[in-house]
PDB file of C-alpha atoms and ligand atoms in Angstrom:
ATOM      1  CA  MET A1406     173.082   2.848  98.116  1.00 86.00           C
ATOM      2  CA  PRO A1407     175.200   5.534  99.483  1.00 93.00           C
ATOM      3  CA  GLU A1408     175.045   9.354  99.662  1.00 96.00           C
ATOM      4  CA  LEU A1409     176.980  12.365 101.127  1.00 97.00           C
ATOM      5  CA  PRO A1410     175.825  11.311 104.419  1.00 97.00           C
ATOM      6  CA  GLU A1411     177.940   8.053 104.418  1.00 97.00           C
ATOM      7  CA  VAL A1412     180.447   8.866 102.154  1.00 98.00           C
ATOM      8  CA  GLU A1413     181.172  11.739 104.409  1.00 97.00           C
ATOM      9  CA  VAL A1414     181.377   9.327 107.296  1.00 97.00           C
ATOM     10  CA  VAL A1415     183.885   7.463 105.642  1.00 97.00           C
ATOM     11  CA  ARG A1416     185.734  10.333 104.871  1.00 97.00           C
ATOM     12  CA  ARG A1417     186.194  10.946 108.774  1.00 96.00           C
ATOM     13  CA  GLU A1418     187.462   7.573 109.089  1.00 96.00           C
ATOM     14  CA  LEU A1419     189.471   7.366 106.615  1.00 97.00           C
ATOM     15  CA  GLY A1420     190.990  10.337 107.874  1.00 96.00           C
ATOM     16  CA  SER A1421     193.503   8.571 110.014  1.00 95.00           C
ATOM     17  CA  LEU A1422     195.371   7.990 107.156  1.00 97.00           C
ATOM     18  CA  ARG A1423     196.580  11.561 106.659  1.00 97.00           C
ATOM     19  CA  GLY A1424     199.988  11.462 106.450  1.00 97.00           C
ATOM     20  CA  ALA A1425     200.982   7.955 106.214  1.00 98.00           C
ATOM     21  CA  THR A1426     202.925   5.841 103.277  1.00 97.00           C
ATOM     22  CA  VAL A1427     201.482   3.725 100.909  1.00 97.00           C
ATOM     23  CA  VAL A1428     202.698   0.325 101.788  1.00 95.00           C
ATOM     24  CA  ARG A1429     201.213  -1.750  98.948  1.00 94.00           C
ATOM     25  CA  VAL A1430     197.447  -2.157  96.752  1.00 94.00           C
ATOM     26  CA  VAL A1431     196.435  -4.712  96.167  1.00 93.00           C
ATOM     27  CA  SER A1432     193.628  -6.132  94.324  1.00 94.00           C
ATOM     28  CA  ASN A1433     192.409  -8.536  92.045  1.00 89.00           C
ATOM     29  CA  ASP A1434     189.701  -7.063  90.658  1.00 95.00           C
ATOM     30  CA  ASP A1435     189.933  -4.800  87.201  1.00 92.00           C
ATOM     31  CA  ARG A1436     186.600  -3.631  87.083  1.00 95.00           C
ATOM     32  CA  ILE A1437     187.065  -1.419  90.297  1.00 96.00           C
ATOM     33  CA  PHE A1438     190.451  -1.182  90.832  1.00 94.00           C
ATOM     34  CA  VAL A1439     191.337   1.200  87.563  1.00 92.00           C
ATOM     35  CA  ARG A1440     194.446   2.466  86.783  1.00 87.00           C
ATOM     36  CA  GLN A1441     193.273   5.928  84.372  1.00 82.00           C
ATOM     37  CA  ASP A1442     194.935   6.585  80.813  1.00 72.00           C
ATOM     38  CA  GLY A1443     198.335   7.697  80.430  1.00 70.00           C
ATOM     39  CA  THR A1444     199.263   7.679  84.666  1.00 73.00           C
ATOM     40  CA  ASP A1445     203.167   8.078  85.427  1.00 68.00           C
ATOM     41  CA  LEU A1446     202.569   6.550  88.894  1.00 71.00           C
ATOM     42  CA  GLY A1447     204.360   3.475  89.396  1.00 66.00           C
ATOM     43  CA  THR A1448     203.091   0.367  89.090  1.00 67.00           C
ATOM     44  CA  ASP A1449     201.788  -0.442  92.575  1.00 72.00           C
ATOM     45  CA  LEU A1450     201.516   3.069  94.808  1.00 92.00           C
ATOM     46  CA  ALA A1451     204.059   1.995  97.026  1.00 94.00           C
ATOM     47  CA  GLY A1452     205.689   5.065  98.475  1.00 95.00           C
ATOM     48  CA  ARG A1453     203.275   7.775  97.969  1.00 96.00           C
ATOM     49  CA  VAL A1454     202.249   9.818 100.772  1.00 98.00           C
ATOM     50  CA  ILE A1455     199.088  10.204 101.299  1.00 98.00           C
ATOM     51  CA  ARG A1456     198.764  13.844 102.330  1.00 98.00           C
ATOM     52  CA  ASP A1457     194.248  14.180 102.799  1.00 98.00           C
ATOM     53  CA  VAL A1458     191.473  12.137 102.145  1.00 98.00           C
ATOM     54  CA  GLY A1459     188.842  14.425 100.412  1.00 98.00           C
ATOM     55  CA  ARG A1460     185.479  14.461  99.663  1.00 98.00           C
ATOM     56  CA  ARG A1461     182.803  15.907  97.193  1.00 98.00           C
ATOM     57  CA  GLY A1462     179.324  14.642  96.497  1.00 98.00           C
ATOM     58  CA  LYS A1463     179.958  11.117  97.212  1.00 97.00           C
ATOM     59  CA  TRP A1464     183.059  10.165  95.177  1.00 98.00           C
ATOM     60  CA  LEU A1465     186.442  10.317  98.003  1.00 98.00           C
ATOM     61  CA  ARG A1466     189.115  11.974  97.092  1.00 98.00           C
ATOM     62  CA  PHE A1467     192.966  10.804  97.956  1.00 98.00           C
ATOM     63  CA  THR A1468     195.352  13.318  97.188  1.00 98.00           C
ATOM     64  CA  LEU A1469     198.773  11.714  97.266  1.00 97.00           C
ATOM     65  CA  ASP A1470     202.149  13.667  97.265  1.00 95.00           C
ATOM     66  CA  LYS A1471     202.068  13.165  93.890  1.00 93.00           C
ATOM     67  CA  GLY A1472     199.080  12.183  91.728  1.00 94.00           C
ATOM     68  CA  PHE A1473     195.614  11.037  93.413  1.00 96.00           C
ATOM     69  CA  VAL A1474     193.316   8.297  94.072  1.00 97.00           C
ATOM     70  CA  PHE A1475     189.722   8.731  94.011  1.00 98.00           C
ATOM     71  CA  SER A1476     187.352   6.150  95.585  1.00 98.00           C
ATOM     72  CA  HIS A1477     183.690   5.960  94.639  1.00 98.00           C
ATOM     73  CA  LEU A1478     181.332   3.770  97.067  1.00 98.00           C
ATOM     74  CA  GLY A1479     179.031   2.147  93.598  1.00 97.00           C
ATOM     75  CA  MET A1480     175.742   0.835  95.458  1.00 96.00           C
ATOM     76  CA  THR A1481     177.161  -1.186  97.890  1.00 97.00           C
ATOM     77  CA  GLY A1482     181.188  -0.002  98.287  1.00 98.00           C
ATOM     78  CA  ASP A1483     182.105   0.622 102.049  1.00 97.00           C
ATOM     79  CA  TRP A1484     186.133   0.917 103.366  1.00 98.00           C
ATOM     80  CA  THR A1485     186.733  -0.296 106.774  1.00 96.00           C
ATOM     81  CA  LEU A1486     190.267  -0.003 108.560  1.00 96.00           C
ATOM     82  CA  ARG A1487     191.942  -3.412 110.073  1.00 97.00           C
ATOM     83  CA  ALA A1488     195.381  -4.617 110.859  1.00 96.00           C
ATOM     84  CA  PRO A1489     197.306  -5.817 107.907  1.00 94.00           C
ATOM     85  CA  GLY A1490     197.261  -9.960 109.684  1.00 96.00           C
ATOM     86  CA  ASP A1491     194.026  -9.897 109.867  1.00 97.00           C
ATOM     87  CA  ASP A1492     191.630 -12.179 107.430  1.00 98.00           C
ATOM     88  CA  PRO A1493     190.144 -10.628 103.919  1.00 97.00           C
ATOM     89  CA  LEU A1494     186.726  -9.311 104.651  1.00 98.00           C
ATOM     90  CA  ALA A1495     183.542 -11.098 103.087  1.00 98.00           C
ATOM     91  CA  PHE A1496     183.733  -9.325  99.461  1.00 98.00           C
ATOM     92  CA  GLU A1497     186.508  -7.255  99.692  1.00 98.00           C
ATOM     93  CA  ARG A1498     188.101  -6.487  96.771  1.00 98.00           C
ATOM     94  CA  LEU A1499     190.793  -4.310  96.899  1.00 97.00           C
ATOM     95  CA  ARG A1500     193.520  -3.442 100.326  1.00 96.00           C
ATOM     96  CA  MET A1501     195.817  -0.885 100.761  1.00 97.00           C
ATOM     97  CA  ASP A1502     198.196  -1.060 103.264  1.00 96.00           C
ATOM     98  CA  VAL A1503     199.517   1.991 104.936  1.00 97.00           C
ATOM     99  CA  ARG A1504     202.518   3.093 107.556  1.00 97.00           C
ATOM    100  CA  ARG A1505     202.361   5.784 109.321  1.00 92.00           C
ATOM    101  CA  ARG A1506     205.825   5.948 111.473  1.00 89.00           C
ATOM    102  CA  ARG A1507     206.122   1.804 113.334  1.00 89.00           C
ATOM    103  CA  ALA A1508     202.191   0.897 112.276  1.00 92.00           C
ATOM    104  CA  ILE A1509     200.465  -1.052 109.641  1.00 95.00           C
ATOM    105  CA  MET A1510     197.349  -0.265 108.771  1.00 96.00           C
ATOM    106  CA  SER A1511     195.067  -1.575 106.209  1.00 98.00           C
ATOM    107  CA  ALA A1512     192.444  -0.112 104.491  1.00 98.00           C
ATOM    108  CA  ARG A1513     189.933  -3.047 103.619  1.00 98.00           C
ATOM    109  CA  TYR A1514     187.734  -2.094 100.561  1.00 98.00           C
ATOM    110  CA  THR A1515     184.494  -4.034 100.438  1.00 98.00           C
ATOM    111  CA  ASP A1516     181.520  -4.044  97.545  1.00 98.00           C
ATOM    112  CA  PRO A1517     178.906  -6.584  97.320  1.00 98.00           C
ATOM    113  CA  ARG A1518     178.306  -5.727  94.205  1.00 97.00           C
ATOM    114  CA  ARG A1519     181.506  -4.107  91.710  1.00 97.00           C
ATOM    115  CA  PHE A1520     179.797  -1.288  91.267  1.00 97.00           C
ATOM    116  CA  GLY A1521     182.988   0.869  93.018  1.00 98.00           C
ATOM    117  CA  ARG A1522     185.386   2.527  91.462  1.00 97.00           C
ATOM    118  CA  PHE A1523     189.175   3.166  93.295  1.00 97.00           C
ATOM    119  CA  ILE A1524     190.954   5.175  90.423  1.00 96.00           C
ATOM    120  CA  VAL A1525     194.556   5.986  90.322  1.00 95.00           C
ATOM    121  CA  ALA A1526     195.209   9.401  87.497  1.00 94.00           C
ATOM    122  CA  SER A1527     197.667  11.717  87.662  1.00 92.00           C
ATOM    123  CA  GLU A1528     195.523  14.652  87.711  1.00 93.00           C
ATOM    124  CA  ASP A1529     191.418  15.275  88.848  1.00 96.00           C
ATOM    125  CA  ILE A1530     189.563  12.714  86.432  1.00 96.00           C
ATOM    126  CA  ASP A1531     186.131  14.235  83.997  1.00 96.00           C
ATOM    127  CA  ALA A1532     183.527  12.644  86.905  1.00 97.00           C
ATOM    128  CA  TRP A1533     185.690  15.073  90.023  1.00 98.00           C
ATOM    129  CA  ARG A1534     186.010  18.041  87.398  1.00 98.00           C
ATOM    130  CA  ALA A1535     182.208  17.840  86.438  1.00 98.00           C
ATOM    131  CA  LEU A1536     180.510  18.207  90.032  1.00 98.00           C
ATOM    132  CA  GLY A1537     178.905  20.936  91.402  1.00 97.00           C
ATOM    133  CA  PRO A1538     179.384  22.223  94.800  1.00 97.00           C
ATOM    134  CA  ASP A1539     178.847  19.825  97.447  1.00 98.00           C
ATOM    135  CA  PRO A1540     176.213  21.059  99.940  1.00 98.00           C
ATOM    136  CA  TRP A1541     177.517  20.045 103.612  1.00 97.00           C
ATOM    137  CA  LEU A1542     181.340  21.253 102.499  1.00 96.00           C
ATOM    138  CA  ASP A1543     180.412  24.074 100.472  1.00 96.00           C
ATOM    139  CA  GLY A1544     177.031  25.121 101.919  1.00 97.00           C
ATOM    140  CA  ILE A1545     173.877  26.117  99.553  1.00 98.00           C
ATOM    141  CA  ASP A1546     173.885  29.310  97.437  1.00 98.00           C
ATOM    142  CA  GLU A1547     170.434  29.685  97.206  1.00 98.00           C
ATOM    143  CA  PRO A1548     170.546  32.540  94.690  1.00 98.00           C
ATOM    144  CA  ARG A1549     172.515  30.366  92.434  1.00 98.00           C
ATOM    145  CA  LEU A1550     170.449  27.154  92.931  1.00 98.00           C
ATOM    146  CA  LEU A1551     166.803  29.947  92.629  1.00 98.00           C
ATOM    147  CA  VAL A1552     168.694  30.401  88.782  1.00 98.00           C
ATOM    148  CA  GLU A1553     169.422  26.586  88.070  1.00 98.00           C
ATOM    149  CA  LEU A1554     166.198  25.054  88.822  1.00 98.00           C
ATOM    150  CA  GLY A1555     164.816  28.241  86.652  1.00 98.00           C
ATOM    151  CA  LYS A1556     166.928  26.891  83.461  1.00 97.00           C
ATOM    152  CA  ARG A1557     165.341  22.450  84.075  1.00 97.00           C
ATOM    153  CA  LYS A1558     161.692  21.432  83.355  1.00 95.00           C
ATOM    154  CA  ARG A1559     161.280  17.824  84.833  1.00 96.00           C
ATOM    155  CA  PRO A1560     160.139  17.162  88.007  1.00 97.00           C
ATOM    156  CA  ILE A1561     161.820  18.989  91.203  1.00 98.00           C
ATOM    157  CA  LYS A1562     162.582  15.339  92.837  1.00 98.00           C
ATOM    158  CA  ALA A1563     165.012  14.517  89.213  1.00 98.00           C
ATOM    159  CA  VAL A1564     166.857  17.626  88.969  1.00 98.00           C
ATOM    160  CA  LEU A1565     167.734  17.609  92.698  1.00 98.00           C
ATOM    161  CA  LEU A1566     169.670  14.196  91.741  1.00 97.00           C
ATOM    162  CA  ASP A1567     172.194  15.526  89.361  1.00 97.00           C
ATOM    163  CA  GLN A1568     175.183  15.888  90.426  1.00 97.00           C
ATOM    164  CA  SER A1569     176.554  19.089  88.228  1.00 97.00           C
ATOM    165  CA  LEU A1570     173.726  20.960  90.673  1.00 97.00           C
ATOM    166  CA  LEU A1571     174.329  20.264  94.155  1.00 97.00           C
ATOM    167  CA  ALA A1572     176.908  16.916  94.814  1.00 98.00           C
ATOM    168  CA  GLY A1573     175.739  14.074  96.900  1.00 97.00           C
ATOM    169  CA  VAL A1574     172.127  14.389  96.637  1.00 98.00           C
ATOM    170  CA  GLY A1575     170.914  10.666  96.757  1.00 97.00           C
ATOM    171  CA  ASN A1576     167.590   9.828  95.500  1.00 97.00           C
ATOM    172  CA  ILE A1577     166.889   9.547 100.206  1.00 97.00           C
ATOM    173  CA  ILE A1578     167.945  12.713 100.643  1.00 98.00           C
ATOM    174  CA  ALA A1579     165.847  14.882  97.600  1.00 98.00           C
ATOM    175  CA  ILE A1580     162.851  12.230  99.044  1.00 98.00           C
ATOM    176  CA  GLU A1581     163.662  13.697 102.592  1.00 98.00           C
ATOM    177  CA  ALA A1582     164.064  17.587 101.850  1.00 98.00           C
ATOM    178  CA  LEU A1583     161.070  17.644  99.687  1.00 98.00           C
ATOM    179  CA  TRP A1584     158.504  16.171 102.140  1.00 98.00           C
ATOM    180  CA  ARG A1585     160.532  19.212 104.836  1.00 98.00           C
ATOM    181  CA  ALA A1586     159.661  21.421 102.232  1.00 98.00           C
ATOM    182  CA  ARG A1587     156.153  20.564 101.566  1.00 98.00           C
ATOM    183  CA  ILE A1588     156.760  20.506  97.661  1.00 98.00           C
ATOM    184  CA  ASP A1589     155.346  17.755  95.387  1.00 98.00           C
ATOM    185  CA  PRO A1590     157.852  15.835  93.673  1.00 97.00           C
ATOM    186  CA  ARG A1591     156.612  15.514  90.329  1.00 96.00           C
ATOM    187  CA  THR A1592     156.380  19.952  90.865  1.00 97.00           C
ATOM    188  CA  PRO A1593     159.037  21.038  87.096  1.00 96.00           C
ATOM    189  CA  ALA A1594     162.029  22.679  88.649  1.00 97.00           C
ATOM    190  CA  ALA A1595     161.493  25.529  86.787  1.00 97.00           C
ATOM    191  CA  ALA A1596     158.261  26.100  88.517  1.00 97.00           C
ATOM    192  CA  MET A1597     160.507  26.987  92.477  1.00 97.00           C
ATOM    193  CA  ASN A1598     160.229  30.800  93.602  1.00 98.00           C
ATOM    194  CA  GLY A1599     162.560  31.773  96.369  1.00 98.00           C
ATOM    195  CA  ARG A1600     160.546  30.437  99.040  1.00 98.00           C
ATOM    196  CA  ASP A1601     160.579  26.716  97.746  1.00 98.00           C
ATOM    197  CA  VAL A1602     164.878  27.224  97.361  1.00 98.00           C
ATOM    198  CA  ARG A1603     164.893  28.590 101.202  1.00 98.00           C
ATOM    199  CA  ALA A1604     162.821  25.302 102.285  1.00 98.00           C
ATOM    200  CA  ILE A1605     164.615  22.860  99.555  1.00 98.00           C
ATOM    201  CA  ALA A1606     168.243  24.134 101.463  1.00 98.00           C
ATOM    202  CA  ARG A1607     166.808  24.141 104.922  1.00 98.00           C
ATOM    203  CA  GLY A1608     165.382  20.095 103.925  1.00 98.00           C
ATOM    204  CA  LEU A1609     168.658  19.748 101.785  1.00 98.00           C
ATOM    205  CA  ARG A1610     170.925  20.769 105.617  1.00 98.00           C
ATOM    206  CA  LEU A1611     168.567  19.174 107.949  1.00 97.00           C
ATOM    207  CA  VAL A1612     168.471  15.197 106.695  1.00 97.00           C
ATOM    208  CA  ILE A1613     172.193  15.736 105.888  1.00 98.00           C
ATOM    209  CA  GLU A1614     173.660  15.985 109.446  1.00 97.00           C
ATOM    210  CA  ARG A1615     170.534  14.388 111.223  1.00 96.00           C
ATOM    211  CA  THR A1616     172.454  11.680 108.635  1.00 97.00           C
ATOM    212  CA  ILE A1617     175.721  12.056 109.412  1.00 97.00           C
ATOM    213  CA  ARG A1618     174.704  12.427 113.048  1.00 96.00           C
ATOM    214  CA  TYR A1619     173.253   9.125 113.163  1.00 96.00           C
ATOM    215  CA  ASP A1620     175.673   7.008 111.136  1.00 95.00           C
ATOM    216  CA  GLU A1621     178.668   7.749 113.627  1.00 95.00           C
ATOM    217  CA  ALA A1622     175.904   6.807 116.054  1.00 96.00           C
ATOM    218  CA  MET A1623     176.073   3.750 114.523  1.00 93.00           C
ATOM    219  CA  ILE A1624     179.220   3.186 114.044  1.00 91.00           C
ATOM    220  CA  GLU A1625     179.765   3.616 117.849  1.00 93.00           C
ATOM    221  CA  GLY A1626     177.094   2.091 118.960  1.00 95.00           C
ATOM    222  CA  ARG A1627     175.295   4.685 120.484  1.00 95.00           C
ATOM    223  CA  ARG A1628     171.652   4.884 120.429  1.00 92.00           C
ATOM    224  CA  ALA A1629     169.534   8.206 117.397  1.00 91.00           C
ATOM    225  CA  ARG A1630     166.632   8.332 116.514  1.00 90.00           C
ATOM    226  CA  PRO A1631     166.837   7.878 112.479  1.00 92.00           C
ATOM    227  CA  PRO A1632     166.817  10.818 110.598  1.00 95.00           C
ATOM    228  CA  PHE A1633     165.047   9.842 108.121  1.00 97.00           C
ATOM    229  CA  ARG A1634     160.848  10.876 108.642  1.00 97.00           C
ATOM    230  CA  ILE A1635     159.399   8.996 104.911  1.00 98.00           C
ATOM    231  CA  TYR A1636     161.737   7.082 103.096  1.00 97.00           C
ATOM    232  CA  GLY A1637     160.543   3.568 103.810  1.00 96.00           C
ATOM    233  CA  ARG A1638     156.872   4.278 104.697  1.00 97.00           C
ATOM    234  CA  ALA A1639     155.023   3.893 101.070  1.00 97.00           C
ATOM    235  CA  GLY A1640     151.411   3.133 102.340  1.00 98.00           C
ATOM    236  CA  ALA A1641     152.185   4.283 106.505  1.00 98.00           C
ATOM    237  CA  PRO A1642     150.300   7.222 107.834  1.00 98.00           C
ATOM    238  CA  CYS A1643     152.713  10.194 106.740  1.00 98.00           C
ATOM    239  CA  ALA A1644     154.730  11.161 110.373  1.00 97.00           C
ATOM    240  CA  ARG A1645     153.194  14.984 110.006  1.00 97.00           C
ATOM    241  CA  CYS A1646     149.202  14.840 108.962  1.00 98.00           C
ATOM    242  CA  GLY A1647     148.753  11.123 109.301  1.00 98.00           C
ATOM    243  CA  ASP A1648     146.984  11.155 105.676  1.00 98.00           C
ATOM    244  CA  THR A1649     148.804   7.906 103.031  1.00 98.00           C
ATOM    245  CA  VAL A1650     152.412   8.078 102.276  1.00 98.00           C
ATOM    246  CA  ARG A1651     152.108   7.421  98.403  1.00 98.00           C
ATOM    247  CA  GLN A1652     154.954   5.762  96.154  1.00 97.00           C
ATOM    248  CA  MET A1653     155.318   6.556  92.219  1.00 96.00           C
ATOM    249  CA  VAL A1654     158.524   6.583  89.714  1.00 97.00           C
ATOM    250  CA  ILE A1655     160.018   9.787  88.948  1.00 96.00           C
ATOM    251  CA  ALA A1656     162.500   9.986  86.257  1.00 95.00           C
ATOM    252  CA  GLY A1657     163.183   5.810  87.143  1.00 96.00           C
ATOM    253  CA  ARG A1658     163.623   5.947  90.571  1.00 96.00           C
ATOM    254  CA  GLY A1659     160.818   4.782  93.012  1.00 97.00           C
ATOM    255  CA  THR A1660     159.643   8.086  95.481  1.00 98.00           C
ATOM    256  CA  VAL A1661     157.925   8.800  98.394  1.00 98.00           C
ATOM    257  CA  PHE A1662     156.107  11.770  99.739  1.00 98.00           C
ATOM    258  CA  CYS A1663     152.372  12.793 100.964  1.00 98.00           C
ATOM    259  CA  PRO A1664     149.716  14.259  98.856  1.00 96.00           C
ATOM    260  CA  ARG A1665     148.572  15.775 101.660  1.00 96.00           C
ATOM    261  CA  CYS A1666     150.617  17.504 102.955  1.00 97.00           C
ATOM    262  CA  GLN A1667     153.267  18.458 100.288  1.00 98.00           C
ATOM    263  CA  GLY A1668     150.857  20.287  98.332  1.00 95.00           C
ATOM    264  CA  ARG A1669     152.508  22.602  97.129  1.00 94.00           C
ATOM    265  CA  HIS A1670     152.812  23.642  93.238  1.00 90.00           C
ATOM    266  CA  ALA A1671     150.696  20.835  92.606  1.00 68.00           C
ATOM    267  CA  PRO A1672     151.001  19.934  88.795  1.00 65.00           C
ATOM    268  CA  ALA A1673     149.418  19.914  86.146  1.00 69.00           C
ATOM    269  CA  GLY A1674     147.805  16.310  85.233  1.00 57.00           C
ATOM    270  CA  GLY A1675     149.761  15.214  87.672  1.00 48.00           C
TER     271      GLY A1675
HETATM  272 ZN1   ZN B2446     151.219  14.396 105.521  1.00 52.50          ZN
END
């Protein structure tokens, strides 16, 4: 499932659409292509100019000269730039052809499982407004994070996935950041102190930065060191201490951690 780094890499690629004019949007999938009620943006966006391609958390936002398009990649969504005459891609659900000067580009949206969304709206949608700060674009306000965690009793691992707290943190980033911070993922969020918050913030920044770098290297066909140290290693030795990595479910999500070196705040009865 795409998390902040994957969506950031897509945003950078789509940045080449900035300044282009929409020629047409074609989709036969009305689960993905949503026209927000009350929007008055004509029939097919033709003629609208793309002023900017932004991101907050896992959402992309195309700012048009009039109105917006919000794109969420769901579980399996992706954007690819092609020439307009190219054949449809496998699982292509929508295409947006744009013109810049004489060149026409075709942005193809693919999504095998169809949980993604392409929402045309005349103003910011509620899902976008509800997002908290983006840890990559806005930085992490550690004093605010400490206060917010103090209000929440659920396990820190589950709370880090709350998009109103930090937008874009997903299951993998949370697992990796807590491993780097040496914090037991079952610990109630309210037990976090200033030192923990600093360690979590450092872990988040590091894993996001390395994942973006890795994803870009993969696209460009360069070799790079995989960014994940514990994700996907249940039952294998911990990369730091050698103890066996354990797997459990926390708030419905599969979670891996090392019981030996993630010993901060082991929960009562855990
Ligand atoms: Zn360990």
